[in-house]
Coordinates of C-alpha atoms and ligand atoms in Angstrom, one line a residue:
X1 CA 0.0 0.0 0.0
X2 CA 1.3 3.5 -0.9
X3 CA 2.6 5.3 2.2
X4 CA 1.4 8.8 2.7
X5 CA 4.1 11.0 4.1
X6 CA 3.9 14.6 5.3
X7 CA 7.2 16.5 5.9
X8 CA 7.0 19.8 7.9
X9 CA 10.0 21.9 6.7
X10 CA 11.6 22.1 3.3
X11 CA 15.3 22.6 4.3
X12 CA 18.0 20.0 3.6
X13 CA 16.5 17.5 6.0
X14 CA 13.0 17.9 4.5
X15 CA 13.7 18.1 0.8
X16 CA 16.3 15.3 0.8
X17 CA 13.8 13.1 2.7
X18 CA 11.0 14.1 0.2
X19 CA 13.2 13.0 -2.8
X20 CA 13.9 9.6 -1.2
X21 CA 10.3 9.1 -0.3
X22 CA 9.1 9.9 -3.8
X23 CA 11.8 7.6 -5.3
X24 CA 10.4 4.7 -3.3
X25 CA 6.9 5.4 -4.5
X26 CA 5.5 7.2 -1.4
X27 CA 2.9 9.9 -1.7
X28 CA 4.8 12.9 -0.3
X29 CA 3.6 16.4 0.8
X30 CA 6.1 19.0 2.0
X31 CA 4.8 21.9 4.0
X32 CA 7.2 24.9 4.1
X33 CA 6.5 28.4 5.3
X34 CA 9.4 30.3 3.7
X35 CA 10.7 28.8 0.5
X36 CA 12.0 25.4 -0.7
X37 CA 15.5 24.8 0.5
X38 CA 14.5 26.2 3.8
X39 CA 16.6 28.5 6.0
X40 CA 19.8 26.7 4.9
X41 CA 19.3 27.9 1.3
X42 CA 17.6 31.2 1.8
X43 CA 19.1 32.7 5.0
X44 CA 22.0 30.7 6.5
X45 CA 24.4 28.3 4.8
X46 CA 24.1 29.3 1.1
X47 CA 24.0 33.1 1.5
X48 CA 26.8 33.1 4.0
X49 CA 29.0 31.0 1.8
X50 CA 28.2 33.1 -1.3
X51 CA 29.1 36.2 0.7
X52 CA 32.3 34.7 1.9
X53 CA 33.2 33.7 -1.7
X54 CA 33.0 37.3 -2.7
X55 CA 35.1 38.6 0.2
X56 CA 37.7 35.8 -0.6
X57 CA 38.6 37.6 -3.9
X58 CA 40.1 40.4 -1.8
X59 CA 42.1 37.8 0.2
X60 CA 43.6 36.4 -2.9
X61 CA 44.4 39.9 -4.2
X62 CA 46.3 40.6 -1.0
X63 CA 48.9 37.9 -2.0
X64 CA 49.3 39.5 -5.5
X65 CA 52.0 41.9 -4.2
X66 CA 54.0 39.1 -2.7
X67 CA 53.9 37.3 -6.1
X68 CA 55.2 40.3 -8.0
X69 CA 51.9 41.5 -9.3
X70 CA 50.9 45.1 -8.6
X71 CA 47.2 45.5 -9.2
X72 CA 45.9 48.8 -8.1
X73 CA 42.8 48.0 -6.0
X74 CA 42.9 51.0 -3.8
X75 CA 40.9 53.0 -6.3
X76 CA 38.3 50.3 -6.9
X77 CA 35.4 50.8 -4.6
X78 CA 33.5 47.8 -3.2
X79 CA 29.9 47.8 -4.4
X80 CA 28.4 46.4 -1.3
X81 CA 24.9 46.5 -2.7
X82 CA 26.0 44.5 -5.7
X83 CA 27.7 41.9 -3.4
X84 CA 24.5 41.5 -1.4
X85 CA 22.3 41.4 -4.6
X86 CA 24.4 38.6 -5.9
X87 CA 24.1 36.7 -2.6
X88 CA 20.3 37.0 -2.5
X89 CA 20.0 36.1 -6.2
X90 CA 22.1 33.0 -5.7
X91 CA 20.0 31.9 -2.7
X92 CA 16.7 32.5 -4.4
X93 CA 17.7 30.7 -7.6
X94 CA 19.0 27.7 -5.5
X95 CA 15.6 27.6 -3.7
X96 CA 13.9 27.6 -7.1
X97 CA 16.1 24.7 -8.3
X98 CA 15.1 22.7 -5.3
X99 CA 11.4 23.5 -5.9
X100 CA 11.6 22.5 -9.6
X101 CA 13.3 19.2 -8.7
X102 CA 10.6 18.4 -6.2
X103 CA 7.9 19.2 -8.8
X104 CA 9.6 16.9 -11.3
X105 CA 9.5 14.1 -8.8
X106 CA 5.8 14.6 -8.2
X107 CA 6.1 15.9 -4.7
X108 CA 3.2 18.0 -3.5
X109 CA 4.3 21.3 -1.9
X110 CA 2.2 23.5 0.3
X111 CA 3.2 26.9 1.4
X112 CA 2.2 27.5 5.0
X113 CA 2.8 26.5 8.6
X114 CA 2.2 22.9 9.6
X115 CA 1.5 21.4 13.0
X116 CA 0.7 17.9 14.3
X117 CA -3.0 17.6 14.9
X118 CA -3.6 14.0 16.1
X119 CA -6.9 14.1 17.8
X120 CA -6.2 10.8 19.6
X121 CA -2.4 10.2 20.3
X122 CA -1.2 6.6 19.9
X123 CA -3.0 5.8 16.7
X124 CA -1.2 4.6 13.6
X125 CA -2.7 7.4 11.4
X126 CA -1.4 10.9 12.0
X127 CA -2.9 14.3 11.0
X128 CA -1.1 17.5 10.0
X129 CA -3.0 20.7 9.8
X130 CA -1.5 23.4 7.5
X131 CA -2.3 27.1 7.9
X132 CA -2.0 28.0 4.3
X133 CA -0.2 31.2 3.3
X134 CA -2.9 32.0 0.7
X135 CA -5.4 31.7 3.5
X136 CA -7.5 28.9 5.0
X137 CA -6.4 25.6 6.5
X138 CA -6.0 22.0 5.3
X139 CA -5.7 18.9 7.4
X140 CA -3.8 16.0 5.8
X141 CA -4.2 12.4 7.0
X142 CA -1.0 10.4 6.7
X143 CA 1.0 7.3 7.8
X144 CA 4.3 9.0 8.5
X145 CA 5.3 12.5 9.6
X146 CA 8.8 13.9 9.4
X147 CA 9.4 17.1 11.4
X148 CA 12.3 19.0 9.8
X149 CA 11.6 22.6 11.0
X150 CA 15.2 23.7 11.6
X151 CA 16.2 26.5 13.9
X152 CA 16.2 30.3 14.2
X153 CA 18.7 32.9 15.5
X154 CA 18.8 33.1 19.3
X155 CA 17.8 36.6 20.4
X156 CA 19.3 38.1 23.5
X157 CA 16.7 40.0 25.6
X158 CA 19.0 43.0 25.9
X159 CA 20.0 43.0 22.2
X160 CA 16.9 43.1 20.1
X161 CA 17.7 43.2 16.4
X162 CA 16.3 46.2 14.5
X163 CA 17.6 45.2 11.0
X164 CA 19.5 48.5 10.6
X165 CA 22.2 48.6 13.2
X166 CA 21.6 45.6 15.4
X167 CA 21.5 42.6 13.2
X168 CA 21.0 38.9 13.1
X169 CA 23.1 37.1 10.4
X170 CA 20.0 36.9 8.2
X171 CA 19.8 40.7 8.0
X172 CA 23.4 41.3 6.8
X173 CA 22.4 41.1 3.1
X174 CA 19.8 43.9 3.5
X175 CA 22.5 46.5 4.5
X176 CA 22.9 49.1 1.8
X177 CA 26.3 50.3 3.0
X178 CA 29.3 48.5 4.5
X179 CA 29.6 49.0 8.3
X180 CA 32.4 51.2 9.4
X181 CA 33.0 49.3 12.6
X182 CA 31.2 46.0 13.1
X183 CA 31.0 44.5 16.5
X184 CA 30.3 40.7 16.3
X185 CA 28.9 39.3 19.5
X186 CA 29.6 35.5 19.8
X187 CA 32.7 33.7 18.7
X188 CA 31.3 30.4 17.5
X189 CA 31.4 29.2 13.9
X190 CA 28.9 31.8 12.6
X191 CA 30.6 34.7 14.4
X192 CA 34.1 33.6 13.2
X193 CA 33.0 33.3 9.6
X194 CA 31.4 36.9 9.6
X195 CA 34.4 38.4 11.4
X196 CA 36.7 36.9 8.9
X197 CA 34.6 37.9 5.9
X198 CA 34.0 41.5 6.9
X199 CA 37.7 41.8 7.8
X200 CA 38.6 40.7 4.3
X201 CA 36.4 43.4 3.0
X202 CA 38.4 46.0 4.9
X203 CA 35.8 46.7 7.6
X204 CA 37.1 47.4 11.2
X205 CA 35.8 44.4 13.3
X206 CA 35.6 43.8 17.0
X207 CA 34.7 40.3 18.2
X208 CA 33.1 39.8 21.6
X209 CA 34.0 36.3 22.8
X210 CA 32.3 34.7 25.9
X211 CA 35.4 32.5 26.6
X212 CA 39.2 33.0 26.6
X213 CA 39.5 31.8 23.1
X214 CA 37.6 32.0 19.8
X215 CA 35.9 28.9 18.3
X216 CA 35.7 27.1 21.7
X217 CA 34.4 23.9 20.1
X218 CA 37.1 23.6 17.4
X219 CA 40.6 22.2 17.4
X220 CA 42.6 24.5 19.7
X221 CA 45.6 24.8 17.4
X222 CA 43.3 25.6 14.5
X223 CA 41.5 28.2 16.5
X224 CA 44.8 29.7 17.7
X225 CA 46.0 29.9 14.1
X226 CA 42.9 31.7 13.0
X227 CA 43.0 34.1 15.9
X228 CA 46.6 35.0 15.0
X229 CA 45.5 35.8 11.5
X230 CA 42.5 37.9 12.7
X231 CA 44.7 39.8 15.1
X232 CA 47.3 40.5 12.4
X233 CA 44.5 41.8 10.1
X234 CA 43.5 44.3 12.8
X235 CA 40.5 42.5 14.5
X236 CA 40.1 43.4 18.2
X237 CA 39.0 40.4 20.3
X238 CA 37.4 41.1 23.6
X239 CA 37.6 37.9 25.6
X240 CA 35.7 36.4 28.6
X241 CA 33.0 38.9 27.8
X242 CA 29.3 38.0 27.9
X243 CA 27.2 40.6 26.2
X244 CA 24.3 41.8 28.2
X245 CA 23.1 44.8 26.3
X246 CA 23.3 46.2 22.7
X247 CA 21.7 49.6 22.1
X248 CA 21.7 52.4 19.6
X249 CA 23.7 55.5 20.5
X250 CA 22.5 59.0 19.8
X251 CA 24.9 59.4 16.9
X252 CA 23.4 56.4 15.2
X253 CA 26.0 53.8 16.1
X254 CA 25.8 51.0 18.7
X255 CA 27.0 50.4 22.2
X256 CA 27.7 46.8 23.3
X257 CA 27.9 46.3 27.1
X258 CA 29.3 43.1 28.7
X259 CA 28.2 41.6 32.0
X260 CA 31.4 42.9 33.7
X261 CA 30.8 46.5 32.5
X262 CA 33.1 46.6 29.5
X263 CA 31.8 48.7 26.6
X264 CA 32.5 48.5 22.9
X265 CA 31.3 51.2 20.6
X266 CA 30.7 50.5 16.9
X267 CA 28.6 51.4 13.9
X268 CA 26.8 48.1 13.7
X269 CA 26.4 45.0 15.9
X270 CA 26.0 41.5 14.5
X271 CA 24.5 39.0 17.1
X272 CA 25.8 35.4 16.6
X273 CA 25.0 33.7 19.9
X274 CA 23.6 30.4 18.5
X275 CA 20.2 29.2 17.4
X276 CA 17.0 27.9 19.0
X277 CA 15.1 24.9 17.5
X278 CA 11.7 25.7 15.7
X279 CA 9.7 23.3 17.8
X280 CA 7.2 25.4 19.6
X281 CA 3.6 25.5 18.3
X282 CA 4.0 22.2 16.4
X283 CA 1.8 20.2 18.7
X284 CA 4.7 17.9 19.6
X285 CA 4.0 17.7 23.4
X286 CA 0.3 16.9 22.8
X287 CA 1.2 13.8 20.8
X288 CA 3.9 12.7 23.3
X289 CA 7.1 13.5 21.4
X290 CA 10.1 13.6 23.9
X291 CA 12.1 16.8 23.9
X292 CA 15.3 17.9 25.5
X293 CA 15.4 20.8 27.9
X294 CA 16.7 23.1 25.1
X295 CA 13.6 22.3 23.1
X296 CA 15.3 20.0 20.6
X297 CA 13.4 16.8 19.5
X298 CA 15.1 13.6 20.8
X299 CA 15.8 11.2 18.0
X300 CA 17.7 7.9 17.7
X301 CA 20.3 7.2 14.9
X302 CA 17.6 6.4 12.4
X303 CA 15.7 9.6 13.1
X304 CA 12.8 8.1 15.1
X305 CA 11.2 10.2 17.8
X306 CA 9.6 8.6 20.9
X307 CA 6.3 8.3 18.9
X308 CA 5.8 5.6 16.3
X309 CA 5.3 7.0 12.8
X310 CA 6.8 10.4 13.7
X311 CA 10.4 11.0 12.7
X312 CA 12.5 14.2 13.0
X313 CA 15.7 15.4 11.3
X314 CA 18.0 18.4 11.1
X315 CA 18.5 21.3 13.4
X316 CA 15.2 20.8 15.3
X317 CA 16.9 17.6 16.6
X318 CA 19.7 17.2 19.1
X319 CA 22.4 15.7 16.9
X320 CA 24.8 18.0 14.9
X321 CA 23.5 21.3 13.3
X322 CA 25.0 20.9 9.8
X323 CA 23.2 20.9 6.5
X324 CA 25.0 17.7 5.5
X325 CA 23.9 16.0 8.7
X326 CA 20.3 17.2 8.3
X327 CA 20.2 15.8 4.8
X328 CA 21.6 12.5 5.9
X329 CA 19.1 12.3 8.8
X330 CA 16.3 13.0 6.4
X331 CA 17.3 10.3 4.0
X332 CA 17.8 7.8 6.8
X333 CA 14.4 8.6 8.2
X334 CA 12.8 7.7 4.8
X335 CA 14.8 4.5 4.3
X336 CA 13.9 3.3 7.7
X337 CA 10.2 4.3 7.5
X338 CA 9.8 2.7 4.1
X339 CA 11.5 -0.5 5.2
X340 CA 14.6 -0.1 3.1
X341 CA 18.1 -1.3 4.3
X342 CA 19.6 1.5 6.4
X343 CA 22.8 2.2 8.4
X344 CA 22.3 4.4 11.5
X345 CA 24.0 7.8 11.2
X346 CA 27.7 7.7 12.3
X347 CA 28.5 11.2 13.7
X348 CA 32.2 10.3 14.1
X349 CA 32.5 10.3 10.3
X350 CA 31.0 13.8 9.8
X351 CA 33.3 16.3 8.1
X352 CA 32.8 20.0 8.8
X353 CA 34.4 23.2 7.9
X354 CA 34.7 26.8 9.2
X355 CA 34.8 29.0 6.1
X356 CA 37.2 31.6 7.4
X357 CA 40.5 32.6 5.9
X358 CA 42.2 30.2 6.4
X359 CA 39.5 27.6 6.5
X360 CA 39.4 25.0 9.3
X361 CA 38.1 21.5 8.4
X362 CA 37.8 18.6 10.8
X363 CA 36.6 15.0 10.8
X364 CA 36.5 12.2 13.3
X365 CA 37.8 12.3 16.9
X366 CA 39.3 15.5 18.3
X367 CA 42.7 16.1 19.9
X368 CA 40.8 17.2 23.1
X369 CA 39.4 13.6 23.3
X370 CA 42.8 12.2 22.8
X371 CA 44.4 14.5 25.4
X372 CA 41.7 13.7 28.0
X373 CA 42.4 10.0 27.6
X374 CA 38.9 9.3 26.2
X375 CA 40.5 8.1 23.0
X376 CA 43.9 6.4 22.6
X377 CA 45.6 7.6 19.4
X378 CA 48.8 9.0 17.9
X379 CA 48.9 12.5 16.5
X380 CA 51.0 14.0 13.7
X381 CA 51.0 17.7 12.9
X382 CA 52.5 18.7 9.6
X383 CA 52.8 22.4 9.0
X384 CA 52.1 23.6 5.4
X385 CA 55.0 26.1 5.6
X386 CA 57.3 23.5 4.1
X387 CA 55.0 22.4 1.4
X388 CA 56.3 23.5 -2.1
X389 CA 52.8 24.4 -3.4
X390 CA 52.1 26.5 -0.3
X391 CA 55.3 28.4 -0.9
X392 CA 54.4 28.9 -4.6
X393 CA 51.0 30.3 -3.5
X394 CA 52.7 32.5 -0.8
X395 CA 50.8 30.7 2.0
X396 CA 52.6 31.1 5.4
X397 CA 50.2 29.4 7.7
X398 CA 48.2 26.2 8.0
X399 CA 48.8 22.6 8.9
X400 CA 47.5 19.1 8.5
X401 CA 46.9 17.0 11.6
X402 CA 46.2 13.3 11.5
X403 CA 45.0 11.0 14.4
X404 CA 45.5 7.2 14.1
X405 CA 45.0 4.2 16.3
X406 CA 48.2 3.3 18.1
X407 CA 48.7 -0.3 16.9
X408 CA 46.7 -0.7 13.8
X409 CA 47.4 2.8 12.3
X410 CA 43.7 3.1 11.5
X411 CA 43.0 6.8 10.8
X412 CA 40.3 8.1 13.2
X413 CA 40.4 11.8 12.6
X414 CA 42.1 14.8 11.3
X415 CA 42.2 18.6 11.0
X416 CA 43.3 20.8 8.1
X417 CA 43.9 24.5 8.3
X418 CA 44.4 25.9 4.8
X419 CA 42.7 28.2 2.3
X420 CA 40.8 25.2 0.8
X421 CA 40.7 23.0 3.9
X422 CA 37.0 22.3 3.2
X423 CA 38.1 20.5 0.0
X424 CA 41.3 19.0 1.5
X425 CA 39.5 17.2 4.3
X426 CA 37.9 14.7 1.9
X427 CA 40.7 12.1 1.7
X428 CA 40.9 12.0 5.5
X429 CA 37.1 11.7 5.7
X430 CA 37.2 8.8 3.3
X431 CA 39.8 7.1 5.5
X432 CA 37.8 7.7 8.7
X433 CA 34.6 6.4 7.1
X434 CA 36.2 3.3 5.6
X435 CA 38.6 2.5 8.4
X436 CA 41.7 2.9 6.2
X437 CA 45.1 3.1 7.8
X438 CA 48.1 5.5 7.6
X439 CA 49.7 2.9 5.3
X440 CA 46.7 3.1 2.9
X441 CA 47.0 6.9 2.8
X442 CA 50.8 7.0 2.6
X443 CA 50.8 4.7 -0.3
X444 CA 48.3 6.7 -2.3
X445 CA 49.7 9.1 -4.9
X446 CA 49.1 12.8 -4.3
X447 CA 49.8 15.2 -7.1
X448 CA 53.2 17.1 -7.0
X449 CA 53.2 19.9 -6.1
X450 CA 49.9 20.0 -4.1
X451 CA 48.7 20.9 -0.6
X452 CA 47.3 17.4 -0.4
X453 CA 50.9 16.2 -0.6
X454 CA 51.1 17.3 3.1
X455 CA 48.3 14.8 3.9
X456 CA 50.2 11.8 2.5
X457 CA 53.4 13.2 4.1
X458 CA 51.7 13.3 7.5
X459 CA 50.6 9.7 7.0
X460 CA 54.2 8.7 6.1
X461 CA 55.4 10.3 9.4
X462 CA 52.9 8.2 11.3
X463 CA 54.1 5.1 9.5
X464 CA 57.7 5.9 10.3
X465 CA 56.7 6.1 13.9
X466 CA 55.1 2.6 13.6
X467 CA 58.4 1.2 12.3
X468 CA 60.3 2.5 15.4
X469 CA 57.7 1.1 17.9
Ligands
LIG1 C1 25.2 31.4 9.3 C2 25.1 29.9 9.1 C3 25.9 29.3 8.2 C4 25.9 27.9 8.0 N1 26.8 27.3 7.2 C5 26.7 26.0 7.0 C6 27.7 25.4 6.1 O1 28.5 26.0 5.5 N2 27.6 24.0 6.0 C7 26.7 23.3 6.7 O2 26.7 22.0 6.6 N3 25.9 23.8 7.6 C8 25.9 25.2 7.7 N4 25.0 25.8 8.6 C9 24.0 24.9 9.3 C10 22.8 24.6 8.4 O3 22.3 25.9 7.9 C11 21.7 23.9 9.1 O4 22.3 22.8 9.7 C12 20.6 23.5 8.2 O5 19.9 24.6 7.7 C13 19.6 22.6 8.8 O6 18.7 22.2 7.9 P1 17.2 21.8 8.3 O7 16.6 21.1 7.1 O8 17.2 21.1 9.6 O9 16.4 23.2 8.6 P2 16.3 24.6 7.8 O10 17.3 24.7 6.8 O11 16.3 25.6 9.0 O12 14.9 24.5 7.2 C14 13.7 24.4 8.0 C15 12.6 25.1 7.3 O13 11.4 24.7 7.9 C16 10.5 25.9 8.0 N5 9.5 25.7 9.1 C17 9.8 25.8 10.4 N6 8.6 25.6 11.1 C18 7.7 25.3 10.2 C19 6.3 25.0 10.2 N7 5.7 24.9 11.4 N8 5.6 24.8 9.1 C20 6.3 24.9 7.9 N9 7.6 25.2 7.7 C21 8.3 25.4 8.9 C22 11.5 27.0 8.3 O14 11.0 28.3 7.9 C23 12.7 26.6 7.3 O15 12.5 27.1 6.1 C24 25.0 27.1 8.8 C25 24.2 27.7 9.8 C26 24.2 29.1 9.9 C27 23.3 29.8 10.9
LIG2 N1 30.5 26.4 8.2 C1 29.5 25.7 8.8 O1 29.4 24.5 8.6 C2 28.7 26.4 9.8 C3 28.6 27.8 9.9 C4 27.8 28.4 10.9 C5 27.1 27.6 11.7 N2 27.2 26.2 11.6 C6 26.5 25.3 12.5 O2 25.8 26.0 13.5 C7 26.2 25.6 14.8 C8 26.1 26.8 15.7 O3 27.1 27.8 15.4 P1 26.9 29.2 16.0 O4 28.2 29.9 15.9 O5 25.8 29.9 15.3 O6 26.5 29.1 17.5 P2 27.3 28.5 18.7 O7 26.3 28.2 19.7 O8 28.2 27.4 18.3 O9 28.2 29.7 19.2 C9 27.6 30.8 19.8 C10 28.7 31.4 20.7 O10 28.1 32.6 21.3 C11 28.5 32.6 22.7 N3 27.5 33.4 23.4 C12 26.3 33.0 23.9 N4 25.7 34.0 24.5 C13 26.6 35.1 24.5 C14 26.6 36.4 25.0 N5 25.6 36.9 25.7 N6 27.7 37.2 24.8 C15 28.7 36.7 24.1 N7 28.8 35.5 23.6 C16 27.8 34.7 23.8 C17 28.5 31.1 23.1 O11 29.3 31.0 24.2 C18 29.1 30.5 21.8 O12 30.5 30.4 21.9 C19 27.7 25.2 14.6 O13 28.1 24.2 15.6 C20 27.6 24.5 13.2 O14 27.2 23.2 13.4 C21 28.0 25.6 10.6

């Protein structure tokens, strides 16, 4: 019998799940209140990476002098409106591509807000009521529901965004002029990416970090390397500073006040203090779906919630807030729900990147886990400074780090800090996913000269260590 599936949320978790559902012959409806592709495509991941790509042109030009080229960029003004127009256009056209693909696959799409509406919890059939954007309501009867509603910027009570001077990251692309002095509150991945991007555009940036280091959840050496670059580029980092208040000043700027009374004055403030899951008003509690204290939906590794027939995927769950993970959770939910063979999600194999200059990419276990004794492994750090390709490209910083099991040499993690770390991490991710060893990696050919040569070289160093043991 054809399964009837309703997916609430059309981001990577929702649309990837819908495509799998349709492929396996289910009758799929996706309910989305913004646009297909969700926040990932319209407001978060895609626009930020498009913006960063534009700012990266300036980074590359900075090296031109060192290479004997003397382009005169001082007289070329940055057309900030054009930069932002391009970003918005890219996001909208990607959203349209997702919508067109879903249409081709025969997926029904409804624009509006969905909520679970089971009149009698515990039954096999579920009901989703949609408040349609065009007006009116529709209730859909179905066998399976996937909740994929994502998350929204966390708002500090003392720092209410006004879209002009006090901004969330989603409002940056509406600015008509470049900020003179941007104060970025929060030093997680989102904060670091915008600090780096605006710095590359030549904007004065101050970063307000709640701890004594930036990127507290990333590899410490990588975070230190980035901090060094940011300081060298003129960024001020205010540490151990929790922001309590952000307000407009009489001259049109902003005043950021920390809990210990420190004050930072700037022209604009960008608040990047994390996200909250979009899980209220969905009727989840009424049907008995277990939630965490933070409001995330509890799921297992095949995306099941505590209620049969209701699955959840992506940023509304408590796994790993990445588009790639959301998409994988969504696909896994459908394979499982439709009785296809499925492997539970393996978070240790997730590769992720921070798109700063330089980029930071990681996969597998962390050095912190090794140092704490939680994981037993050997570590090799190989600086890029000696790499011939890095010298040719005038790259002074960056490194490759590999972690392998002590006896077997199996690769269980790695970190790359380089301009293209997000691309260079793949061979290490392949090793981690497929349980390959340093010998496998060391015996693979890398191109000469290439930055990836440092990855095979790091593996060779770990092998040499094996020989001595
Ligand atoms: C600034 C920033 C940059 C990022 N960059 C990256 C990156 O480079 N790489 C990466 O892997 N990840 C990145 N992420 C994380 C990534 O954006 C998220 O992990 C991803 O968006 C999660 O996808 P999702 O499908 O769970 O939800 P979303 O993409 O948030 O989509 C959910 C959709 O559901 C809609 N919705 C919510 N409630 C309802 C309802 N009741 N009815 C109907 N629709 C509803 C929402 O409006 C939204 O459109 C970034 C995040 C941020 C904040
Ligand atoms: N390139 C990418 O893949 C990418 C980019 C952005 C976000 N993301 C995903 O989103 C997740 C969340 O990242 P994020 O940076 O948005 O949030 P986060 O929660 O990781 O970081 C927010 C930071 O703000 C700090 N903070 C909280 N309240 C504060 C206050 N009052 N004053 C000062 N600082 C305060 C927190 O201590 C924290 O360090 C990431 O873990 C990642 O999975 C991914």
